[in-house]
């Protein structure tokens, strides 16, 4: 697993714009500041997830036929 | 080996489900007296433990009196009839607050019972109340003392963490404040508190037990689970749940019949390392694990060491995409409009989930399929698998790095990804705190999990010791 992948930290303005774009424009400034702190570890965790080698390896989402 | 005193010499609250059930069935013990003893125990210790959010003494007394009348009239419904239980506060109970530990839901009173609650009531069990939980049954691994209810404390040491998110369920059973309890597990939320409190905590194969009426946290992983003091008790409760409220009707003999069966000749996989990326288990847990393996060998099991096909740290990375993203999707409106009312841990998780890229979420779901396929292939060569549960002993409550390490550095998430039934049980004590390991079975084979765990339990003295908070 890759331990320290390079991920740029967003600026506070980046994060405010992200929040506005994604329906979170009403969050308090301190919450947006916390989201900025979270952005790097979340991105790093995402990049750490091993990608299966074959394109045919599909995801395993929850799915049930209606009515069953 | 210390022996458990004769049941007749012990207070009713300390009776196991099996002990109490046998006495209730014969009329030797009244459900009313059993409930009174449990309510007295709650009054005695819960102002220190904080396992309960809501105690429903009056309806419980009515249910216990009804059970007593029915049994006296020869209408005994089965081994859970008249037995007092409690549920995590993310379960709906008609007419009872279902806050899920949150300011956002203080006024929420459901009209219907969760399917599992309804099933237990129809089996004659007596609901005592609702139990503490992390907010919405989720969080970031820590406790921040900012929710409307105080956090549950570990009955073995009140300055220690109970594990989450079913914080009250393990504490209540360990302290004798319920004969058994129900919780829910997304990435360990039944098994972590069981590990921390020295109780038995079990999740069945996902899909076998209904999640209807339980506040969703993560569609991919949410799974109800049972807490009990002994493995036999857990089997009785699982039988009750499967018989009356299963998402899939049970087939085959009762799980209780697996308890007491010999394990000589069973092939058991031994998974003794989380792989790269996680620390080694704490020394007392390693010692407890090795000692427990020696017990299985003495009982004649054939042990074979195996490796985790995908390291536990990689499994954690996948769950760190899937869990927060699905929670953020579930509670999107609440985050946008009511973030101020949330505690730090829930808000943190939902904000993290809002940052997860769809590409990474899908990568995690692709990895899940790999983990599930490889673990299933491995498991099919064995009757059961034993491994660590947590890698750490219960940490100090309020010390965030210790609590989050306890929560995330575990051997639990691989089996949430793979969908295998799993059980945590006590493997001894160190420094007055319980040790634990995990027993895992093939999909649909809860019986073998209980068989192995019961054989271990019967050969060890750990059930003779009770927490005295």
Coordinates of C-alpha atoms in Angstrom, one line a residue:
Chain A
X1 CA 0.0 0.0 0.0
X2 CA 1.2 3.5 -0.8
X3 CA 1.8 5.4 2.4
X4 CA 2.4 9.0 1.4
X5 CA 0.9 9.8 -1.9
X6 CA 1.2 13.4 -2.9
X7 CA -2.1 15.2 -2.5
X8 CA -2.3 19.0 -2.7
X9 CA -4.1 20.6 0.2
X10 CA -7.0 22.8 -1.0
X11 CA -7.1 26.4 0.0
X12 CA -10.0 27.6 2.1
X13 CA -11.4 29.4 -0.9
X14 CA -11.3 26.1 -2.9
X15 CA -13.1 24.4 -0.1
X16 CA -15.8 27.1 0.2
X17 CA -16.4 26.8 -3.6
X18 CA -16.6 23.0 -3.3
X19 CA -19.1 23.3 -0.5
X20 CA -21.3 25.8 -2.5
X21 CA -21.1 23.5 -5.6
X22 CA -22.2 20.5 -3.6
X23 CA -25.2 21.8 -1.6
X24 CA -23.2 22.6 1.5
X25 CA -23.0 26.4 1.1
X26 CA -24.8 26.8 4.5
X27 CA -22.1 25.2 6.5
X28 CA -20.4 27.4 9.1
X29 CA -16.9 28.7 8.2
X30 CA -15.4 26.5 10.9
X31 CA -17.0 23.4 9.4
X32 CA -15.7 24.3 6.0
X33 CA -12.3 24.8 7.5
X34 CA -12.5 21.3 9.0
X35 CA -13.6 19.9 5.6
X36 CA -10.4 21.4 4.2
X37 CA -8.4 19.5 6.8
X38 CA -10.2 16.3 5.9
X39 CA -9.8 16.7 2.2
X40 CA -6.2 15.4 2.1
X41 CA -6.6 12.3 4.2
X42 CA -9.8 11.4 2.3
X43 CA -8.1 11.8 -1.0
X44 CA -5.2 9.8 0.2
X45 CA -7.4 6.9 1.4
X46 CA -9.1 6.9 -1.9
X47 CA -5.8 6.6 -3.8
X48 CA -4.7 3.8 -1.4
X49 CA -7.6 1.6 -2.5
X50 CA -6.1 -1.1 -4.7
X51 CA -7.5 -1.2 -8.2
X52 CA -8.4 -4.6 -9.5
X53 CA -6.3 -5.3 -12.6
X54 CA -9.1 -6.4 -15.0
X55 CA -11.7 -3.9 -16.3
X56 CA -14.2 -6.8 -16.1
X57 CA -13.9 -6.7 -12.3
X58 CA -17.2 -4.9 -11.5
X59 CA -18.1 -3.2 -8.2
X60 CA -20.2 -5.1 -5.7
X61 CA -23.0 -2.6 -4.8
X62 CA -26.0 -3.4 -2.8
X63 CA -28.8 -4.3 -5.2
X64 CA -32.1 -6.1 -4.8
X65 CA -34.9 -6.6 -7.2
X66 CA -37.9 -4.6 -6.2
X67 CA -40.4 -6.6 -4.3
X68 CA -38.0 -9.3 -3.2
Chain B
X1 CA -10.9 -23.7 36.9
X2 CA -13.2 -21.4 38.9
X3 CA -16.8 -22.6 38.8
X4 CA -19.8 -20.5 38.4
X5 CA -21.8 -20.7 41.6
X6 CA -25.1 -22.6 41.5
X7 CA -27.7 -20.4 39.8
X8 CA -30.0 -20.6 42.9
X9 CA -27.2 -18.8 44.9
X10 CA -26.9 -15.9 42.5
X11 CA -29.0 -12.8 41.9
X12 CA -31.5 -13.3 39.0
X13 CA -29.8 -10.5 36.9
X14 CA -26.6 -12.6 36.8
X15 CA -28.4 -15.7 35.3
X16 CA -27.5 -16.5 31.7
X17 CA -30.3 -16.7 29.1
X18 CA -30.1 -20.5 29.2
X19 CA -30.2 -20.6 33.1
X20 CA -33.1 -18.0 33.4
X21 CA -35.0 -19.6 30.5
X22 CA -34.9 -23.0 32.0
X23 CA -36.2 -21.7 35.3
X24 CA -38.9 -19.5 33.7
X25 CA -40.1 -22.4 31.6
X26 CA -40.6 -24.6 34.7
X27 CA -42.2 -21.9 36.8
X28 CA -39.3 -21.9 39.2
X29 CA -38.6 -18.2 38.3
X30 CA -41.2 -15.7 37.5
X31 CA -40.5 -13.2 34.6
X32 CA -41.7 -10.5 37.0
X33 CA -39.0 -11.4 39.5
X34 CA -36.4 -11.6 36.8
X35 CA -37.3 -8.2 35.5
X36 CA -37.4 -6.7 39.0
X37 CA -33.9 -8.0 39.6
X38 CA -32.7 -6.5 36.3
X39 CA -34.4 -3.1 37.0
X40 CA -32.8 -3.1 40.5
X41 CA -29.4 -3.8 38.9
X42 CA -29.9 -0.9 36.5
X43 CA -30.8 1.4 39.4
X44 CA -27.7 0.2 41.2
X45 CA -25.1 0.6 38.5
X46 CA -26.4 2.6 35.5
X47 CA -25.8 6.0 36.9
X48 CA -22.1 5.1 36.5
X49 CA -22.2 3.0 33.3
X50 CA -24.8 5.0 31.3
X51 CA -25.7 2.0 29.1
X52 CA -29.4 3.1 28.9
X53 CA -30.8 6.1 27.1
X54 CA -34.4 5.2 27.9
X55 CA -35.8 2.7 30.5
X56 CA -39.3 1.5 29.8
X57 CA -40.0 0.1 33.2
X58 CA -43.9 0.3 33.1
X59 CA -44.4 -1.4 29.7
X60 CA -41.7 -4.0 30.7
X61 CA -43.6 -4.8 33.9
X62 CA -46.8 -5.3 31.9
X63 CA -45.0 -7.6 29.4
X64 CA -43.4 -9.6 32.2
X65 CA -46.7 -10.0 34.0
X66 CA -48.3 -11.1 30.7
X67 CA -45.5 -13.6 30.2
X68 CA -45.9 -14.9 33.8
X69 CA -49.7 -15.4 33.2
X70 CA -49.2 -17.1 29.9
X71 CA -46.5 -19.5 31.3
X72 CA -48.7 -20.3 34.3
X73 CA -51.5 -21.1 31.9
X74 CA -49.3 -23.5 30.0
X75 CA -48.6 -21.3 27.1
X76 CA -44.8 -21.1 27.1
X77 CA -43.7 -19.7 23.8
X78 CA -40.1 -20.7 23.9
X79 CA -36.7 -20.0 25.5
X80 CA -37.0 -16.2 25.2
X81 CA -40.4 -16.0 26.9
X82 CA -40.1 -13.7 29.8
X83 CA -36.5 -12.8 29.2
X84 CA -35.5 -9.1 29.6
X85 CA -33.6 -7.5 26.7
X86 CA -32.7 -4.1 25.4
X87 CA -31.9 -2.6 22.0
X88 CA -29.6 0.0 20.6
X89 CA -31.4 3.3 20.2
X90 CA -31.2 3.2 16.4
X91 CA -33.9 0.4 16.5
X92 CA -37.5 1.6 16.2
X93 CA -39.9 0.6 19.0
X94 CA -43.5 1.7 18.7
X95 CA -44.3 4.5 21.1
X96 CA -40.8 4.8 22.4
X97 CA -38.3 7.5 21.6
X98 CA -35.7 6.5 18.9
X99 CA -33.2 9.3 19.2
X100 CA -30.2 7.3 17.7
X101 CA -28.2 9.3 20.3
X102 CA -28.8 12.6 18.4
X103 CA -30.2 16.0 19.1
X104 CA -31.7 15.8 15.6
X105 CA -34.1 13.0 16.7
X106 CA -35.0 13.8 20.3
X107 CA -38.7 14.1 19.3
X108 CA -38.8 11.1 17.0
X109 CA -41.2 8.4 18.3
X110 CA -41.8 5.6 15.7
X111 CA -45.2 4.1 15.2
X112 CA -44.0 0.6 14.5
X113 CA -41.5 -1.9 15.9
X114 CA -38.3 -2.8 14.0
X115 CA -38.8 -6.3 12.5
X116 CA -36.4 -7.8 15.0
X117 CA -38.0 -6.1 18.0
X118 CA -41.4 -7.3 16.8
X119 CA -40.0 -10.8 16.4
X120 CA -38.6 -10.9 19.9
X121 CA -41.8 -9.5 21.4
X122 CA -43.8 -12.2 19.6
X123 CA -41.4 -14.7 21.2
X124 CA -42.4 -13.3 24.6
X125 CA -39.2 -11.5 25.4
X126 CA -39.5 -8.4 27.6
X127 CA -38.1 -5.1 26.3
X128 CA -36.5 -3.1 29.1
X129 CA -35.4 -0.1 27.1
X130 CA -33.1 1.6 24.6
X131 CA -29.3 1.7 24.8
X132 CA -26.6 4.2 24.2
X133 CA -25.1 4.6 20.7
X134 CA -22.8 6.8 18.8
X135 CA -24.9 9.4 17.0
X136 CA -26.8 7.7 14.2
X137 CA -25.0 4.5 15.0
X138 CA -21.8 5.8 13.4
X139 CA -18.9 8.2 13.9
X140 CA -15.2 8.6 13.5
X141 CA -14.0 6.3 16.2
X142 CA -13.9 8.8 19.1
X143 CA -16.1 10.1 21.9
X144 CA -16.3 13.9 22.2
X145 CA -18.8 14.3 25.1
X146 CA -21.0 16.6 23.0
X147 CA -24.1 14.4 22.5
X148 CA -27.4 14.8 24.4
X149 CA -26.6 11.6 26.5
X150 CA -23.4 10.8 28.3
X151 CA -21.2 8.1 26.7
X152 CA -21.5 4.6 28.0
X153 CA -18.6 3.5 30.2
X154 CA -16.9 0.2 30.3
X155 CA -18.2 -1.9 33.3
X156 CA -14.8 -3.4 33.8
X157 CA -13.2 0.0 34.2
X158 CA -15.4 3.1 34.2
X159 CA -12.5 5.2 32.8
X160 CA -12.3 3.0 29.7
X161 CA -14.0 3.0 26.3
X162 CA -16.9 0.6 25.6
X163 CA -16.1 0.5 21.9
X164 CA -18.7 1.7 19.4
X165 CA -21.1 2.2 18.0
X166 CA -23.3 -0.1 20.0
X167 CA -21.8 1.5 23.1
X168 CA -24.6 0.6 25.5
X169 CA -25.3 -2.9 24.4
X170 CA -22.0 -4.5 25.4
X171 CA -22.0 -2.5 28.6
X172 CA -25.6 -3.5 29.6
X173 CA -25.0 -7.2 29.1
X174 CA -21.5 -7.2 30.8
X175 CA -23.0 -5.4 33.8
X176 CA -26.1 -7.6 34.1
X177 CA -28.5 -4.9 33.0
X178 CA -30.2 -7.1 30.3
X179 CA -30.2 -10.8 29.6
X180 CA -29.3 -10.0 26.1
X181 CA -29.2 -7.0 23.7
X182 CA -29.4 -6.1 20.0
X183 CA -27.0 -3.8 18.2
X184 CA -26.0 -3.1 14.7
X185 CA -22.6 -3.6 12.9
X186 CA -21.4 -1.7 9.9
X187 CA -17.7 -2.1 10.2
X188 CA -17.5 -3.6 13.7
X189 CA -20.1 -1.8 15.8
X190 CA -21.3 -5.1 17.4
X191 CA -18.0 -6.8 17.6
X192 CA -16.0 -3.8 18.9
X193 CA -18.2 -3.3 22.0
X194 CA -18.3 -7.1 22.6
X195 CA -14.5 -7.1 22.5
X196 CA -14.2 -4.2 24.9
X197 CA -16.8 -5.5 27.4
X198 CA -15.9 -9.2 27.4
X199 CA -19.3 -10.2 26.0
X200 CA -20.3 -12.4 23.1
X201 CA -21.2 -10.4 20.1
X202 CA -22.3 -12.0 16.8
X203 CA -23.4 -10.9 13.3
X204 CA -25.1 -13.5 11.1
X205 CA -24.5 -13.8 7.4
X206 CA -25.6 -10.4 6.0
X207 CA -29.2 -10.7 4.7
X208 CA -30.3 -13.4 7.1
X209 CA -31.7 -10.9 9.7
X210 CA -33.9 -8.0 8.7
X211 CA -32.7 -4.4 9.0
X212 CA -36.2 -3.1 8.7
X213 CA -36.8 -0.4 11.3
X214 CA -33.1 0.2 12.1
X215 CA -31.8 3.6 11.2
X216 CA -29.6 3.0 8.1
X217 CA -26.0 4.0 8.3
X218 CA -24.5 2.2 5.2
X219 CA -26.5 0.1 2.8
X220 CA -23.5 -2.0 1.8
X221 CA -22.6 -3.2 5.3
X222 CA -25.4 -2.6 7.9
X223 CA -26.0 -5.8 9.7
X224 CA -27.9 -6.4 13.0
X225 CA -26.2 -8.3 15.7
X226 CA -26.8 -9.9 19.2
X227 CA -25.0 -9.4 22.5
X228 CA -25.1 -12.1 25.2
X229 CA -23.0 -13.3 28.1
X230 CA -22.4 -16.8 26.9
X231 CA -22.2 -18.5 23.5
X232 CA -25.2 -20.7 24.2
X233 CA -27.2 -17.5 25.1
X234 CA -26.1 -16.0 21.8
X235 CA -27.3 -19.2 20.0
X236 CA -30.7 -19.0 21.7
X237 CA -31.1 -15.3 20.8
X238 CA -30.0 -16.0 17.2
X239 CA -32.5 -18.9 17.0
X240 CA -35.2 -16.5 18.2
X241 CA -34.3 -13.9 15.7
X242 CA -34.1 -16.3 12.8
X243 CA -37.3 -18.1 13.7
X244 CA -39.5 -15.0 14.0
X245 CA -37.9 -12.1 12.2
X246 CA -35.6 -13.4 9.6
X247 CA -35.2 -11.7 6.2
X248 CA -34.6 -15.3 4.9
X249 CA -36.6 -18.0 6.7
X250 CA -34.3 -20.4 8.6
X251 CA -33.6 -23.9 7.4
X252 CA -31.9 -26.8 9.2
X253 CA -31.7 -27.5 12.9
X254 CA -31.6 -24.8 15.6
X255 CA -28.3 -23.1 16.3
X256 CA -28.5 -24.0 20.0
X257 CA -27.9 -27.7 19.0
X258 CA -24.5 -26.7 17.8
X259 CA -23.5 -25.8 21.3
X260 CA -21.8 -28.6 23.1
X261 CA -20.9 -30.6 20.0
X262 CA -17.3 -31.7 20.0
X263 CA -14.9 -29.9 17.7
X264 CA -12.4 -32.8 17.3
X265 CA -11.5 -33.2 13.7
X266 CA -12.8 -29.8 12.6
X267 CA -10.5 -28.0 10.2
X268 CA -10.0 -24.5 11.5
X269 CA -8.0 -21.8 9.7
X270 CA -5.8 -19.6 11.9
X271 CA -5.3 -16.1 10.8
X272 CA -2.8 -14.6 13.1
X273 CA -1.6 -11.5 11.3
X274 CA -3.4 -8.4 9.9
X275 CA -0.7 -8.1 7.2
X276 CA 1.3 -5.0 6.4
X277 CA 0.0 -1.6 7.3
X278 CA -1.3 -2.4 10.8
X279 CA 0.6 -2.7 14.1
X280 CA 1.0 -6.1 15.8
X281 CA -1.7 -6.9 18.3
X282 CA -1.0 -5.8 21.9
X283 CA 1.1 -8.4 23.8
X284 CA -1.8 -9.5 26.1
X285 CA -4.0 -10.1 23.1
X286 CA -1.2 -12.1 21.4
X287 CA -0.8 -14.2 24.5
X288 CA -4.6 -14.7 24.8
X289 CA -4.8 -15.7 21.1
X290 CA -2.0 -18.3 21.4
X291 CA -3.5 -19.7 24.6
X292 CA -6.9 -20.0 22.9
X293 CA -5.3 -21.8 20.0
X294 CA -3.8 -24.3 22.4
X295 CA -7.2 -24.9 23.8
X296 CA -8.6 -25.7 20.4
X297 CA -5.7 -28.1 19.7
X298 CA -6.3 -29.9 23.0
X299 CA -10.0 -30.3 22.0
X300 CA -8.8 -32.0 18.8
X301 CA -9.3 -29.3 16.2
X302 CA -7.0 -29.4 13.2
X303 CA -5.5 -26.0 13.0
X304 CA -4.0 -24.6 9.7
X305 CA -2.3 -21.2 9.5
X306 CA -3.5 -19.0 6.7
X307 CA -2.9 -15.5 5.4
X308 CA -5.4 -12.8 4.8
X309 CA -5.8 -12.5 1.0
X310 CA -6.0 -8.7 1.2
X311 CA -4.3 -7.0 4.2
X312 CA -6.6 -5.6 6.9
X313 CA -5.3 -2.1 6.3
X314 CA -6.3 -2.3 2.7
X315 CA -9.8 -3.5 3.7
X316 CA -10.0 -0.5 6.1
X317 CA -9.1 1.9 3.2
X318 CA -12.0 0.4 1.2
X319 CA -14.4 0.8 4.1
X320 CA -13.2 4.3 4.6
X321 CA -14.6 5.1 1.2
X322 CA -17.8 3.1 1.3
X323 CA -18.9 3.9 4.8
X324 CA -18.6 7.7 4.9
X325 CA -19.8 8.1 1.3
X326 CA -23.0 6.1 2.0
X327 CA -23.6 7.8 5.3
X328 CA -23.2 11.2 3.6
X329 CA -25.7 10.1 1.0
X330 CA -28.1 8.9 3.6
X331 CA -27.9 12.0 5.7
X332 CA -27.2 14.6 3.0
X333 CA -30.1 16.9 4.0
X334 CA -29.2 16.8 7.7
X335 CA -25.6 17.8 7.0
X336 CA -26.7 20.7 4.8
X337 CA -29.4 22.0 7.1
X338 CA -28.7 20.8 10.7
X339 CA -24.9 20.4 11.0
X340 CA -25.0 22.6 14.1
X341 CA -27.1 20.1 16.0
X342 CA -24.7 17.2 15.3
X343 CA -21.9 16.0 17.5
X344 CA -18.4 16.4 16.2
X345 CA -18.0 12.7 15.2
X346 CA -21.0 12.4 13.0
X347 CA -20.5 15.8 11.4
X348 CA -16.8 14.8 10.7
X349 CA -17.8 11.6 9.1
X350 CA -20.5 13.1 6.9
X351 CA -18.2 15.9 5.8
X352 CA -15.5 13.3 5.0
X353 CA -18.1 11.3 3.1
X354 CA -19.0 14.3 1.1
X355 CA -15.4 14.5 -0.1
X356 CA -15.2 10.9 -1.4
X357 CA -14.9 10.8 -5.2
X358 CA -17.3 8.4 -7.0
X359 CA -14.2 6.9 -8.7
X360 CA -12.7 6.0 -5.3
X361 CA -16.1 4.7 -4.0
X362 CA -16.4 2.4 -6.9
X363 CA -12.8 1.3 -6.6
X364 CA -13.6 0.3 -3.0
X365 CA -16.7 -1.6 -4.2
X366 CA -14.6 -3.4 -6.8
X367 CA -12.0 -4.3 -4.1
X368 CA -14.9 -5.5 -2.0
X369 CA -15.7 -8.1 -4.6
X370 CA -12.1 -9.2 -4.7
X371 CA -12.0 -9.5 -0.9
X372 CA -15.3 -11.4 -0.8
X373 CA -14.2 -13.9 -3.5
X374 CA -10.8 -14.6 -2.1
X375 CA -12.0 -14.9 1.5
X376 CA -14.8 -17.2 0.4
X377 CA -12.4 -19.4 -1.5
X378 CA -10.2 -19.6 1.6
X379 CA -13.1 -20.2 4.0
X380 CA -14.6 -23.1 1.9
X381 CA -11.6 -25.2 2.7
X382 CA -12.4 -25.0 6.4
X383 CA -15.1 -25.5 9.0
X384 CA -14.3 -22.1 10.6
X385 CA -11.6 -19.5 11.0
X386 CA -10.2 -17.9 14.1
X387 CA -8.4 -14.6 14.2
X388 CA -8.0 -11.5 16.2
X389 CA -10.9 -9.2 16.8
X390 CA -9.4 -6.0 18.0
X391 CA -5.6 -5.5 18.0
X392 CA -5.7 -3.4 21.2
X393 CA -7.3 -3.6 24.6
X394 CA -10.1 -1.1 25.6
X395 CA -8.5 2.3 25.6
X396 CA -9.0 5.3 27.9
X397 CA -12.3 7.0 27.3
X398 CA -11.7 10.5 25.9
X399 CA -8.2 9.9 24.7
X400 CA -8.9 10.2 21.0
X401 CA -5.8 8.6 19.4
X402 CA -6.2 5.5 21.6
X403 CA -10.0 5.3 20.9
X404 CA -9.6 5.7 17.1
X405 CA -6.7 3.1 17.0
X406 CA -8.9 0.7 18.9
X407 CA -11.8 1.3 16.5
X408 CA -9.9 1.2 13.1
X409 CA -7.0 -1.1 13.7
X410 CA -8.9 -4.4 13.8
X411 CA -9.5 -7.7 12.0
X412 CA -13.2 -6.9 11.8
X413 CA -13.6 -5.1 8.5
X414 CA -12.4 -7.9 6.2
X415 CA -15.5 -9.8 7.2
X416 CA -17.8 -6.9 6.7
X417 CA -16.4 -6.7 3.2
X418 CA -16.7 -10.5 2.6
X419 CA -20.1 -11.0 4.3
X420 CA -19.2 -13.9 6.6
X421 CA -20.9 -14.6 9.9
X422 CA -18.6 -13.6 12.8
X423 CA -18.5 -13.7 16.6
X424 CA -16.4 -12.1 19.2
X425 CA -15.7 -13.8 22.5
X426 CA -13.6 -13.3 25.6
X427 CA -10.2 -15.0 25.7
X428 CA -9.2 -13.9 29.2
X429 CA -8.2 -10.8 31.1
X430 CA -5.1 -8.6 31.4
X431 CA -4.9 -5.7 33.8
X432 CA -8.6 -6.3 34.7
X433 CA -9.7 -5.7 31.1
X434 CA -11.1 -8.4 28.7
X435 CA -9.2 -9.9 25.9
X436 CA -10.9 -11.2 22.8
X437 CA -10.7 -13.1 19.6
X438 CA -13.0 -13.6 16.6
X439 CA -14.5 -16.8 15.2
X440 CA -15.7 -16.7 11.6
X441 CA -17.8 -19.1 9.6
X442 CA -18.7 -19.9 6.0
X443 CA -21.7 -17.9 4.7
X444 CA -24.9 -19.4 6.1
X445 CA -23.0 -21.5 8.6
X446 CA -23.6 -19.7 11.9
X447 CA -23.8 -23.1 13.6
X448 CA -20.1 -23.9 13.1
X449 CA -19.1 -20.5 14.5
X450 CA -21.2 -21.1 17.6
X451 CA -19.9 -24.7 17.9
X452 CA -16.3 -23.7 17.9
X453 CA -16.9 -20.7 20.3
X454 CA -18.9 -22.8 22.7
X455 CA -16.3 -25.5 22.8
X456 CA -13.7 -22.9 23.6
X457 CA -15.9 -21.3 26.2
X458 CA -16.7 -24.6 28.0
X459 CA -12.9 -25.3 28.3
X460 CA -12.0 -22.0 29.8
X461 CA -13.0 -20.2 33.1
X462 CA -13.8 -16.7 31.7
X463 CA -17.6 -16.8 32.2
X464 CA -17.2 -17.2 35.9
X465 CA -16.0 -13.6 36.3
X466 CA -18.5 -10.7 36.1
X467 CA -18.0 -6.9 35.9
X468 CA -18.8 -5.0 39.0
X469 CA -19.0 -1.4 38.0

